[in-house]
Tab-separated table of C-alpha atoms in Angstrom:
chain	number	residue	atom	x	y	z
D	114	UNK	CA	-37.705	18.491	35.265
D	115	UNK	CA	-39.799	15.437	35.229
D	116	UNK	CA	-41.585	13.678	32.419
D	117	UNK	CA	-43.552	11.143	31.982
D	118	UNK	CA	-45.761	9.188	29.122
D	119	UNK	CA	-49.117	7.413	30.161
D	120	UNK	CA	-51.998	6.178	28.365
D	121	UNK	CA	-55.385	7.166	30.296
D	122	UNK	CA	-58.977	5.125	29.391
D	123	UNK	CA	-60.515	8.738	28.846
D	124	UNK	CA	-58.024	9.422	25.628
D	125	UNK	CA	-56.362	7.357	22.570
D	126	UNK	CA	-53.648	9.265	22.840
D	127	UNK	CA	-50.062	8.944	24.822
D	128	UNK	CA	-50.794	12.118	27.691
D	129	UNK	CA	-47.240	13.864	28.972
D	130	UNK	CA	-47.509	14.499	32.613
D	131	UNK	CA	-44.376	17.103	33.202
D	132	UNK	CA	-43.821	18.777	36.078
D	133	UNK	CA	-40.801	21.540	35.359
D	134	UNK	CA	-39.380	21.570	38.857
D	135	UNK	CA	-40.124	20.369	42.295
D	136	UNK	CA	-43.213	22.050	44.209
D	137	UNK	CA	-44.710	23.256	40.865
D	138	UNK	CA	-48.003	21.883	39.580
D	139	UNK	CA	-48.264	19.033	36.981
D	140	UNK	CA	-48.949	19.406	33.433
D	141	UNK	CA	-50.929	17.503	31.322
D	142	UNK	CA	-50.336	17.687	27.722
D	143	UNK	CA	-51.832	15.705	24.715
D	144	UNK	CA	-49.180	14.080	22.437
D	145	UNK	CA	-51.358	13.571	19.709
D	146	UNK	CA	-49.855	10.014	18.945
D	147	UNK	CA	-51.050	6.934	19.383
D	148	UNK	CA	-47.663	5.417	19.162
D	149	UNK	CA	-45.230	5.444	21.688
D	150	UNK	CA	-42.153	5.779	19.750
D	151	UNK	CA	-44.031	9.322	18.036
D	152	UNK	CA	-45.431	10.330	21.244
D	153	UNK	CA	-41.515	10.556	22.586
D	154	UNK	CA	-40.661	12.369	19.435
D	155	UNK	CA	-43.576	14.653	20.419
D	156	UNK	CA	-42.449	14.698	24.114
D	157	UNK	CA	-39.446	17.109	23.101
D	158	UNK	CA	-41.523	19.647	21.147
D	159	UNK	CA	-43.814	19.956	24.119
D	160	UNK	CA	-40.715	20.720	26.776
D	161	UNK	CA	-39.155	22.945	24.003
D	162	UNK	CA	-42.606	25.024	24.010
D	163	UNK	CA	-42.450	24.820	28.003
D	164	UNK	CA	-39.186	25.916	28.066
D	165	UNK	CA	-40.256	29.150	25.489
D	166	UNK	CA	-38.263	27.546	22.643
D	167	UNK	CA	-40.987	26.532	20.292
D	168	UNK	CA	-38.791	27.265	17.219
D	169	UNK	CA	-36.147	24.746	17.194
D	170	UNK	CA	-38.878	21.763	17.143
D	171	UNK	CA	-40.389	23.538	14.147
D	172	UNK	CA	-37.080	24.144	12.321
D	173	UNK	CA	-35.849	20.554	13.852
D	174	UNK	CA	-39.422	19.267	11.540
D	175	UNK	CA	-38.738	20.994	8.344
D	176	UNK	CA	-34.947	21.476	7.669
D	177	UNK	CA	-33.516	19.768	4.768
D	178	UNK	CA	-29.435	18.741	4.672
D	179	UNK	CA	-29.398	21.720	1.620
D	180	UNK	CA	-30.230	24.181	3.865
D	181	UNK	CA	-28.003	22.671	6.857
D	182	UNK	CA	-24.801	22.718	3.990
D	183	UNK	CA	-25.852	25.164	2.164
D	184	UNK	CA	-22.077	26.588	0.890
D	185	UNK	CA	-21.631	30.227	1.321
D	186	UNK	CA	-22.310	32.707	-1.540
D	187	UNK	CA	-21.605	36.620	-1.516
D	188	UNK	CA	-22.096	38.041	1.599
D	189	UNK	CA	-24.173	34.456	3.001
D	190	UNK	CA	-22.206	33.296	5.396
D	191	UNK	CA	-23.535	29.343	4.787
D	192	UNK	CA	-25.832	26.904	6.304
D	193	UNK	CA	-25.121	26.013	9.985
D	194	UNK	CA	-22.980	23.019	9.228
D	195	UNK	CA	-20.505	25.200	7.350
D	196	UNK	CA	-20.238	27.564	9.307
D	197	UNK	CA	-19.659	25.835	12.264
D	198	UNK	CA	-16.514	23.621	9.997
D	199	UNK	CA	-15.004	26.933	8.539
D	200	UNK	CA	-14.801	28.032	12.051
D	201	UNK	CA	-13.317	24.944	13.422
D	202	UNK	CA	-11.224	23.124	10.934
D	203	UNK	CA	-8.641	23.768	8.862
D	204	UNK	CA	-8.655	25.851	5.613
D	205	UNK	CA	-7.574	22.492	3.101
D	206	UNK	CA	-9.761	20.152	5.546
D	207	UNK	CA	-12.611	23.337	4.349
D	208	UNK	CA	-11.897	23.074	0.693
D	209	UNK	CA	-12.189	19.166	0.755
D	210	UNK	CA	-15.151	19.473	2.882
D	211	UNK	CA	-16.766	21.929	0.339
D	212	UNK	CA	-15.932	19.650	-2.814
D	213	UNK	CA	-17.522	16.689	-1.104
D	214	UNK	CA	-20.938	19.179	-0.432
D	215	UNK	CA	-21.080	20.688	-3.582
D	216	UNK	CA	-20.419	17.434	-5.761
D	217	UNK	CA	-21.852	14.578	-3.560
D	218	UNK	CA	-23.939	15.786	-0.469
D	219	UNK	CA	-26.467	18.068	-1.421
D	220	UNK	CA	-26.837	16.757	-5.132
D	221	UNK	CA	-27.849	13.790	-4.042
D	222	UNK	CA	-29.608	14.268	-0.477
D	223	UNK	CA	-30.004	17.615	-0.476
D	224	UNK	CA	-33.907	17.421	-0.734
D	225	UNK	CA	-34.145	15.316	2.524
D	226	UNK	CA	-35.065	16.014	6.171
D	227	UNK	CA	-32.223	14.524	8.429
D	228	UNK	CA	-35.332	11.739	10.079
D	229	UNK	CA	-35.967	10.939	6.597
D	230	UNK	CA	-32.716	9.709	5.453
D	231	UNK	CA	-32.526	5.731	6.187
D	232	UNK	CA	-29.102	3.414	5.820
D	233	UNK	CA	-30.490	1.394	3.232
D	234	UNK	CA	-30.584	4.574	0.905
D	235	UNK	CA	-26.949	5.774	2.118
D	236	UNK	CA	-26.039	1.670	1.190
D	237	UNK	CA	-26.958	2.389	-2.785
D	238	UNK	CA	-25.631	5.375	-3.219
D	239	UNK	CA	-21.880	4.000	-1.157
D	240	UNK	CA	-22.258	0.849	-4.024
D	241	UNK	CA	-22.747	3.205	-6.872
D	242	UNK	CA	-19.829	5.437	-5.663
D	243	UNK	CA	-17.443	2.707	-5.804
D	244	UNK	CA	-18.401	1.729	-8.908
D	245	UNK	CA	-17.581	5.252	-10.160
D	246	UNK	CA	-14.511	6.182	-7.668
D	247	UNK	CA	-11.715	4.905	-5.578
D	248	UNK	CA	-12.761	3.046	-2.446
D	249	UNK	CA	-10.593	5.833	-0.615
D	250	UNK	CA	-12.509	8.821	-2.261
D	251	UNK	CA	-16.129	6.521	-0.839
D	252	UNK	CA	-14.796	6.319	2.788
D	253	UNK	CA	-14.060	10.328	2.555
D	254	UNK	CA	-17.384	11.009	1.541
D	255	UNK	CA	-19.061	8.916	4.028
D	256	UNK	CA	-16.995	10.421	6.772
D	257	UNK	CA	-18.117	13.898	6.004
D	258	UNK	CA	-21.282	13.358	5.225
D	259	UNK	CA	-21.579	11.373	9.241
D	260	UNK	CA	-19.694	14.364	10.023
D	261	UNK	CA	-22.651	16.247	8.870
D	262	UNK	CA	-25.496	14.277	11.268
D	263	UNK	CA	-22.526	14.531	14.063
D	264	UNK	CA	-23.019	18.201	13.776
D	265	UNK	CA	-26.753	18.215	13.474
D	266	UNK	CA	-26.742	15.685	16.214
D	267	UNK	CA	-24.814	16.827	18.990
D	268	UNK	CA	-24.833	20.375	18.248
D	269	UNK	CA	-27.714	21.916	16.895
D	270	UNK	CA	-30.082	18.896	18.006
D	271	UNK	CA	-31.782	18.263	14.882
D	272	UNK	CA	-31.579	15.022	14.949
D	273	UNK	CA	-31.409	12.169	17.399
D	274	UNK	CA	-29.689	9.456	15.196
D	275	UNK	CA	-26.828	9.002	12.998
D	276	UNK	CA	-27.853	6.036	9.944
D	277	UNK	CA	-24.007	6.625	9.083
D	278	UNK	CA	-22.839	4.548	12.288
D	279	UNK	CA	-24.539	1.287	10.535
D	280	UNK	CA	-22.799	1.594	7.424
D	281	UNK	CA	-19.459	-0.421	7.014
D	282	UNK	CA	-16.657	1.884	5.338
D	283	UNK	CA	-14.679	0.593	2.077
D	284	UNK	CA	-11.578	-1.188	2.892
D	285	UNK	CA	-8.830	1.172	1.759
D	286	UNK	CA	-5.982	-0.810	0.455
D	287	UNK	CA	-2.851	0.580	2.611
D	288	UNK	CA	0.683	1.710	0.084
D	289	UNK	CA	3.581	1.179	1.761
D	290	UNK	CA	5.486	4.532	1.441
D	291	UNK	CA	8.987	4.765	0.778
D	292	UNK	CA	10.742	8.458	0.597
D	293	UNK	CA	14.023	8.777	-1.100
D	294	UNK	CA	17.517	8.566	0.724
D	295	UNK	CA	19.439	11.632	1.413
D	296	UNK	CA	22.277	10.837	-1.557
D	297	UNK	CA	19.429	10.455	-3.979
D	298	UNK	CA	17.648	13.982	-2.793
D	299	UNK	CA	21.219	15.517	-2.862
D	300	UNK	CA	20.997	14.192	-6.889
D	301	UNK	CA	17.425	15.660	-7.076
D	302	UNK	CA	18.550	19.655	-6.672
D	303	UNK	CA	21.744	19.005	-8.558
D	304	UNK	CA	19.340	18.160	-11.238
D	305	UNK	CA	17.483	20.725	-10.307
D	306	UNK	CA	19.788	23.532	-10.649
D	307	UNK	CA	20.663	22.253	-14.449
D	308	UNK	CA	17.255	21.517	-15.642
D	309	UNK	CA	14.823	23.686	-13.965
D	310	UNK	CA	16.457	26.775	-12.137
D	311	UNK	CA	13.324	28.586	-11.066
D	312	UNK	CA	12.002	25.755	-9.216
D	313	UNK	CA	15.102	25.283	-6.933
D	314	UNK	CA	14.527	27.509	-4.614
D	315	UNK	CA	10.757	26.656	-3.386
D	316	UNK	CA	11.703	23.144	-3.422
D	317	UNK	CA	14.867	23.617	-1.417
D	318	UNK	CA	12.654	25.595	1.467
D	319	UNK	CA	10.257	22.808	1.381
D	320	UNK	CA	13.271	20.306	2.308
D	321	UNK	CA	14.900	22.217	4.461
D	322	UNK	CA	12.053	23.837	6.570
D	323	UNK	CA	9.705	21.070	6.213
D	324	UNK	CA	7.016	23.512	4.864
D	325	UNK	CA	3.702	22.811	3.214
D	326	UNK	CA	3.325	23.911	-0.622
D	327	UNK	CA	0.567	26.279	0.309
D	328	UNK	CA	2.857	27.667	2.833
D	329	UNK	CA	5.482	27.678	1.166
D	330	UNK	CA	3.355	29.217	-2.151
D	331	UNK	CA	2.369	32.173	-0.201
D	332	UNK	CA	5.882	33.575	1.213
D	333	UNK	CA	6.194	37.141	1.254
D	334	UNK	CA	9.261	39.346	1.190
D	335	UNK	CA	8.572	40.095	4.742
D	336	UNK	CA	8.229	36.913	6.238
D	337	UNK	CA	12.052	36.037	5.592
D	338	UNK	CA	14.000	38.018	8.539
D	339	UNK	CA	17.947	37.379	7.590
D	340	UNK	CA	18.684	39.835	10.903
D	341	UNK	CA	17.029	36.937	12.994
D	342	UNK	CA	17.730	33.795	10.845
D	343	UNK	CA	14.004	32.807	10.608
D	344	UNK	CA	11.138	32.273	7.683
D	345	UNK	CA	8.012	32.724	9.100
D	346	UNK	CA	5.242	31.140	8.117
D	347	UNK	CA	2.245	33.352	9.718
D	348	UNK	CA	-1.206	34.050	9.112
D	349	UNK	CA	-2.032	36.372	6.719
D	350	UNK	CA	-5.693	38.638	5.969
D	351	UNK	CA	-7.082	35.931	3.627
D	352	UNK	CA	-4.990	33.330	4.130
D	353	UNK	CA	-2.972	30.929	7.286
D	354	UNK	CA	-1.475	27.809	7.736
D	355	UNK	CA	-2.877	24.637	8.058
D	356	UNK	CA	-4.485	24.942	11.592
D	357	UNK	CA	-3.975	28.842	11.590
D	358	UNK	CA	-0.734	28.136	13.625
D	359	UNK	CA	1.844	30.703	13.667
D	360	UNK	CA	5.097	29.187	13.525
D	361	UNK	CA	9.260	30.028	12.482
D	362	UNK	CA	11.714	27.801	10.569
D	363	UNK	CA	15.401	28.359	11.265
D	364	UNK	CA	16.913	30.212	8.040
D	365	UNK	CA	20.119	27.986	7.404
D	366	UNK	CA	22.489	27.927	5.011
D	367	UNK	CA	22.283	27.229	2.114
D	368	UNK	CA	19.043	28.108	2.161
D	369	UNK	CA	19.642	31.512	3.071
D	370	UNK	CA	21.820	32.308	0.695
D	371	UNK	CA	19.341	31.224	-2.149
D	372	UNK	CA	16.512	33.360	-0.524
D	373	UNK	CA	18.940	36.410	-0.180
D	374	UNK	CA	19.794	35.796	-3.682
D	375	UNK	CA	15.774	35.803	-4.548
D	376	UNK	CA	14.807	38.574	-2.968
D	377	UNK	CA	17.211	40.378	-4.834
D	378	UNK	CA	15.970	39.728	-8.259
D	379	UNK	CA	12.624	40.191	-6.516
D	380	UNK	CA	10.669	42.784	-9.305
D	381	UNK	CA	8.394	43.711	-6.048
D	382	UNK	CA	5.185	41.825	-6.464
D	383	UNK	CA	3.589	40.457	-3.536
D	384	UNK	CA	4.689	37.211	-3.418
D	385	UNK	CA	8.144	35.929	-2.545
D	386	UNK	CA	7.938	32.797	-5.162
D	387	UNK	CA	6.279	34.066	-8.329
D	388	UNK	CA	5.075	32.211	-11.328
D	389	UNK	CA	8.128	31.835	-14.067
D	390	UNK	CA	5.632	32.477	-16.662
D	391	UNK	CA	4.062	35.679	-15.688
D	392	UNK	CA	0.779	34.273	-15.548
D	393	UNK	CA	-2.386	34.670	-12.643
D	394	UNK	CA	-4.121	31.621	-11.955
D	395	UNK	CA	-7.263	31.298	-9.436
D	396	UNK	CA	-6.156	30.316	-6.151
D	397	UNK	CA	-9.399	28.455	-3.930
D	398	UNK	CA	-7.073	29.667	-0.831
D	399	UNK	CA	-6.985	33.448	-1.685
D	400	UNK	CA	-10.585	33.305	-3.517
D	401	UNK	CA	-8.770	35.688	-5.996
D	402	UNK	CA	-6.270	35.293	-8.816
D	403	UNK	CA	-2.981	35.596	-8.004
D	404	UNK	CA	0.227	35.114	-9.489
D	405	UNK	CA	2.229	33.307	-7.098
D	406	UNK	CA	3.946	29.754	-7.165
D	407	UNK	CA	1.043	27.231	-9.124
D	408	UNK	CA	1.451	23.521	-9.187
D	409	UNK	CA	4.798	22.170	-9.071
D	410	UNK	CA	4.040	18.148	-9.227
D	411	UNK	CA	4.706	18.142	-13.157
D	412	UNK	CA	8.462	19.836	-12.848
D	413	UNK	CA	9.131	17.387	-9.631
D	414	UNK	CA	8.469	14.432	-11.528
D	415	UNK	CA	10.895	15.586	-14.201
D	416	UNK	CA	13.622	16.188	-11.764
D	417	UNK	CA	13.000	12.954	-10.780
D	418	UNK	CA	13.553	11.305	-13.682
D	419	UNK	CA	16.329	12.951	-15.008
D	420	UNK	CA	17.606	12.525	-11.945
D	421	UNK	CA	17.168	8.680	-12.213
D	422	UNK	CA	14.661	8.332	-8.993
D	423	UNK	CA	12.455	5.699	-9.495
D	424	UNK	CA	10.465	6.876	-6.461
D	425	UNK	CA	7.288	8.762	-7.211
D	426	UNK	CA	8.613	11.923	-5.907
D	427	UNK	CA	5.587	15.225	-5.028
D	428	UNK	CA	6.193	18.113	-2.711
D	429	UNK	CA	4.140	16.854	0.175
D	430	UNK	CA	6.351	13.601	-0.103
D	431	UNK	CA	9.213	16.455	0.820
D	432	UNK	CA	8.039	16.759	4.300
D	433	UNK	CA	8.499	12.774	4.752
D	434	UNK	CA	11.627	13.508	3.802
D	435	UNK	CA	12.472	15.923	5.592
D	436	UNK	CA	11.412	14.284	8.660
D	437	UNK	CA	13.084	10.984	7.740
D	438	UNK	CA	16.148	12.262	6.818
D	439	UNK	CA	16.791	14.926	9.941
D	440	UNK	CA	16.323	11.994	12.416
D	441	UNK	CA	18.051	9.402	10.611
D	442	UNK	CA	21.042	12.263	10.804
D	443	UNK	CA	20.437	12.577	14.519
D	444	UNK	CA	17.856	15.091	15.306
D	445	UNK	CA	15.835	14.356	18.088
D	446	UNK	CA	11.756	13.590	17.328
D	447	UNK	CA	11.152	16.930	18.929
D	448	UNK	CA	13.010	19.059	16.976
D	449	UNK	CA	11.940	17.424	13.883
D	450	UNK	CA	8.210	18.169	15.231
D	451	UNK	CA	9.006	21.407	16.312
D	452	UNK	CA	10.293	22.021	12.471
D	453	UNK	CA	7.007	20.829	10.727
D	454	UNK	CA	4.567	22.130	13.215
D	455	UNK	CA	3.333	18.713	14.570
D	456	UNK	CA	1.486	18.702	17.509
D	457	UNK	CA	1.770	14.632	19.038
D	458	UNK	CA	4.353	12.065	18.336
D	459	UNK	CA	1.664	9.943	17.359
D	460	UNK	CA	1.003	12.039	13.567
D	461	UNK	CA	5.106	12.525	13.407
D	462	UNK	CA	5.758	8.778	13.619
D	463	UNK	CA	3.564	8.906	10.043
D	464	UNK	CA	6.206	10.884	8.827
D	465	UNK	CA	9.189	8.379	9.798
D	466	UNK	CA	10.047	5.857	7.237
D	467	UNK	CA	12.729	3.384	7.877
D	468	UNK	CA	16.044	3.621	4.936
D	469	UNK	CA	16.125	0.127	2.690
D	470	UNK	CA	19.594	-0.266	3.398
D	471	UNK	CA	18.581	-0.408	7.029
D	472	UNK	CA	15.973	-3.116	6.674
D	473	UNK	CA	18.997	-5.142	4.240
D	474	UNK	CA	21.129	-4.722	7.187
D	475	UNK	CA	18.349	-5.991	9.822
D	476	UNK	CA	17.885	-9.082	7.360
D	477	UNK	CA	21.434	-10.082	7.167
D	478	UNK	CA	21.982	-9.614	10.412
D	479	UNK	CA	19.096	-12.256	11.235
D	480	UNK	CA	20.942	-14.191	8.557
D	481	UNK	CA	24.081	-14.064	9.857
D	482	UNK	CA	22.661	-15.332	13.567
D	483	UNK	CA	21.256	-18.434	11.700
D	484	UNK	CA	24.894	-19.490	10.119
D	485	UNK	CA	26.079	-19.482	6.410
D	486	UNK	CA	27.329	-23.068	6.822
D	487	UNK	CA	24.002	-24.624	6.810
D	488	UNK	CA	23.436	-24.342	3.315
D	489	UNK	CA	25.610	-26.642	2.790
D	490	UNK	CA	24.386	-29.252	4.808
D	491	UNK	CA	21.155	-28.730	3.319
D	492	UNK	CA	22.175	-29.140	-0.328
D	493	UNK	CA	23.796	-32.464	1.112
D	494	UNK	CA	20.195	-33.806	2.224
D	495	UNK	CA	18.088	-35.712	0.612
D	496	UNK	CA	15.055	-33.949	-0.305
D	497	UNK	CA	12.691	-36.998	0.626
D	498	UNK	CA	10.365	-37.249	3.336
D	499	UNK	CA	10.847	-39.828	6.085
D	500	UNK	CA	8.430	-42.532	5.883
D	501	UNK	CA	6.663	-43.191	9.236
D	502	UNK	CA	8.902	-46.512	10.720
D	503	UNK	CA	11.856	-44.422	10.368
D	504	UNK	CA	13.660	-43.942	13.157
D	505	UNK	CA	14.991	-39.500	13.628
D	506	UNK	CA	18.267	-39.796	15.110
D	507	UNK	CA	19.514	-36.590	17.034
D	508	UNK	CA	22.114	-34.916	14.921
D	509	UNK	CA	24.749	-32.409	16.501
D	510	UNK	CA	25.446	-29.824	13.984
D	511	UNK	CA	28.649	-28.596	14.411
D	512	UNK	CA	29.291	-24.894	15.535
């Protein structure tokens, strides 16, 4: 196809002259527009028209970002944009995505057509948020929402620019993370056994299998096989892991033993880690209330304490461990990958944190090439500065 915009003495406006393929006739079509910038905008309704698409131009003119993210409700399946994340992304990358839309997004430019939304406005609204939020919670909100015009961009063609590219994201402040050695995690479930009883055994498969908490929290009976030494973390009607990828952890002592023990005193509800209080909470995972394993951060951080770990210690900080700890005891980086269900080396590496006691050991050892003895001879200087007509002899230290 060939297109082209001219201006002609017989008309004001900007004339397309198309011709769809080679031999065929030219058309002449009226833009309407004066301006050559609108006239181009124009251009693309015309060829959609041509082409016997009229509609997407005239749902491209009046769809608002509400309608685009509009979050499912009942049977509605959702506005394009969600539908097209649910079906790509991750379930918790969906639930983030959906509290960022629901609280942010559409509250605040819901009401606008994508061409109508200008950097300057994004720019107020990013300075207000970080009056009211973390700079961390800002730069996740910006990225989904340029997620959004991605989307509507490349996609679904609704627009042709993203404002998002011209707006500088929040420097994030970066926390060096530090995970716990293995004597101090052995202390953690010794606490653990004393103190809090019921909560040994979900922690203890998080360690050792390098699980999730939501995969962890919805274990079933079935899914540990004893006859094949495996826990299998699967997907499930309602529910699957974080990329919906299948995947086995080896079922080792001791943690065998413990789940053998469990599924014992299992009283034959659903889940293989039930609440200790009887209670059903709502899970966002199983859109339902359910009565499996809730939030475990609270009993962690008493373990910790009583345990006397000054580290801030959560289950997700588990899975450091867990890779941390299996290398540092010689397992090779694919194995430990294979374990958590990492794809590249490049996300495990994330997961590797180097011991203290190793980087005391690199610092001596740095010490140790520079030589104890110099102290000395320093203490022995004077602590004056040369003036400039002195003379620096060479000095030999001695060896």
């Amino acid at each position: 196809m060939m297109m082209t915009l001219v201006k002609t003495r017989k008309s004001p406006y900007y004339q397309a002259k198309i011709r769809l393929s080679r031999g065929t006739p030219i058309i002449w079509k009226s833009t309407g527009e004066k301006n050559k910038i609108l006239a181009t905008k124009q251009l693309e309704r015309i060829i959609e028209e041509l082409r016997g698409n009229p509609g997407l131009a005239s749902r491209r003119a009046r769809i608002t970002i509400k309608e685009f993210c509009r979050i499912p409700q009942a049977e509605d399946k959702g506005g394009e944009y969600w539908q097209y994340v649910s079906a790509n992304r991750a379930a918790t990358t969906c639930d983030r995505v959906r509290d960022i839309l629901k609280t942010q997004i559409i509250p605040t430019f819901g009401a606008y057509q994508f061409e109508a939304v200008q950097p300057l406005t994004i720019e107020k609204w990013k300075q207000q948020r970080q009056k009211e939020v973390e700079k961390a919670t800002v730069k996740k909100e910006l990225d989904v929402f340029s997620n959004v015009f991605r989307i509507a961009r490349k996609i679904f063609r609704y627009t042709r620019y993203n404002p998002l590219e011209d707006i500088e994201r929040p420097t994030v402040p970066k926390k060096k993370t530090r995970v716990p050695s293995a004597v101090e995690i052995q202390r953690f479930f010794e606490t653990a056994v004393h103190h809090r009883p019921e909560y040994f055994a979900p922690l203890l498969t998080i360690y050792i299998t390098g699980a999730r908490i939501d995969e962890v929290r919805h274990l079933e009976p079935g899914d540990v096989l004893p006859s094949e030494n495996k826990l299998a973390y699967h997907v499930k009607d309602g529910w699957s892991p974080k990329d919906a990828q299948d995947r086995d952890a080896p079922l080792v002592e001791p943690l065998k033993s413990v789940l053998m023990q469990v599924l014992t005193r299992h009283a034959g509800g659903k889940w293989l880690f039930m609440r200790s209080d009887g209670r059903t909470l709502y899970c966002k995972r199983c859109r339902s209330r359910v009565a499996h394993l809730g939030n475990i951060k609270k009993p962690m951080r008493t373990i910790a304490r009583l345990a006397g770990i000054s580290q801030r210690i959560t289950h997700h900080l588990f899975r450091h461990c867990s890779n941390t700890h299996a290398q540092q005891l010689g397992a090779k980086q694919q194995a430990a990958m294979e374990l958590l269900g990492q794809q590249t080396t490049e996300v495990n590496r994330l997961y590797l944190h180097v011991d203290w006691d190793e980087v005391v050991e690199t610092a001596q050892r740095l010490g140790q090439s520079v030589g104890h003895h110099l102290v000395g001879l320093w203490v022995g200087v004077p602590q004056t500065k040369p003036s400039s007509d002195v003379t620096l002899q060479k000095i030999t230290v001695p060896r």
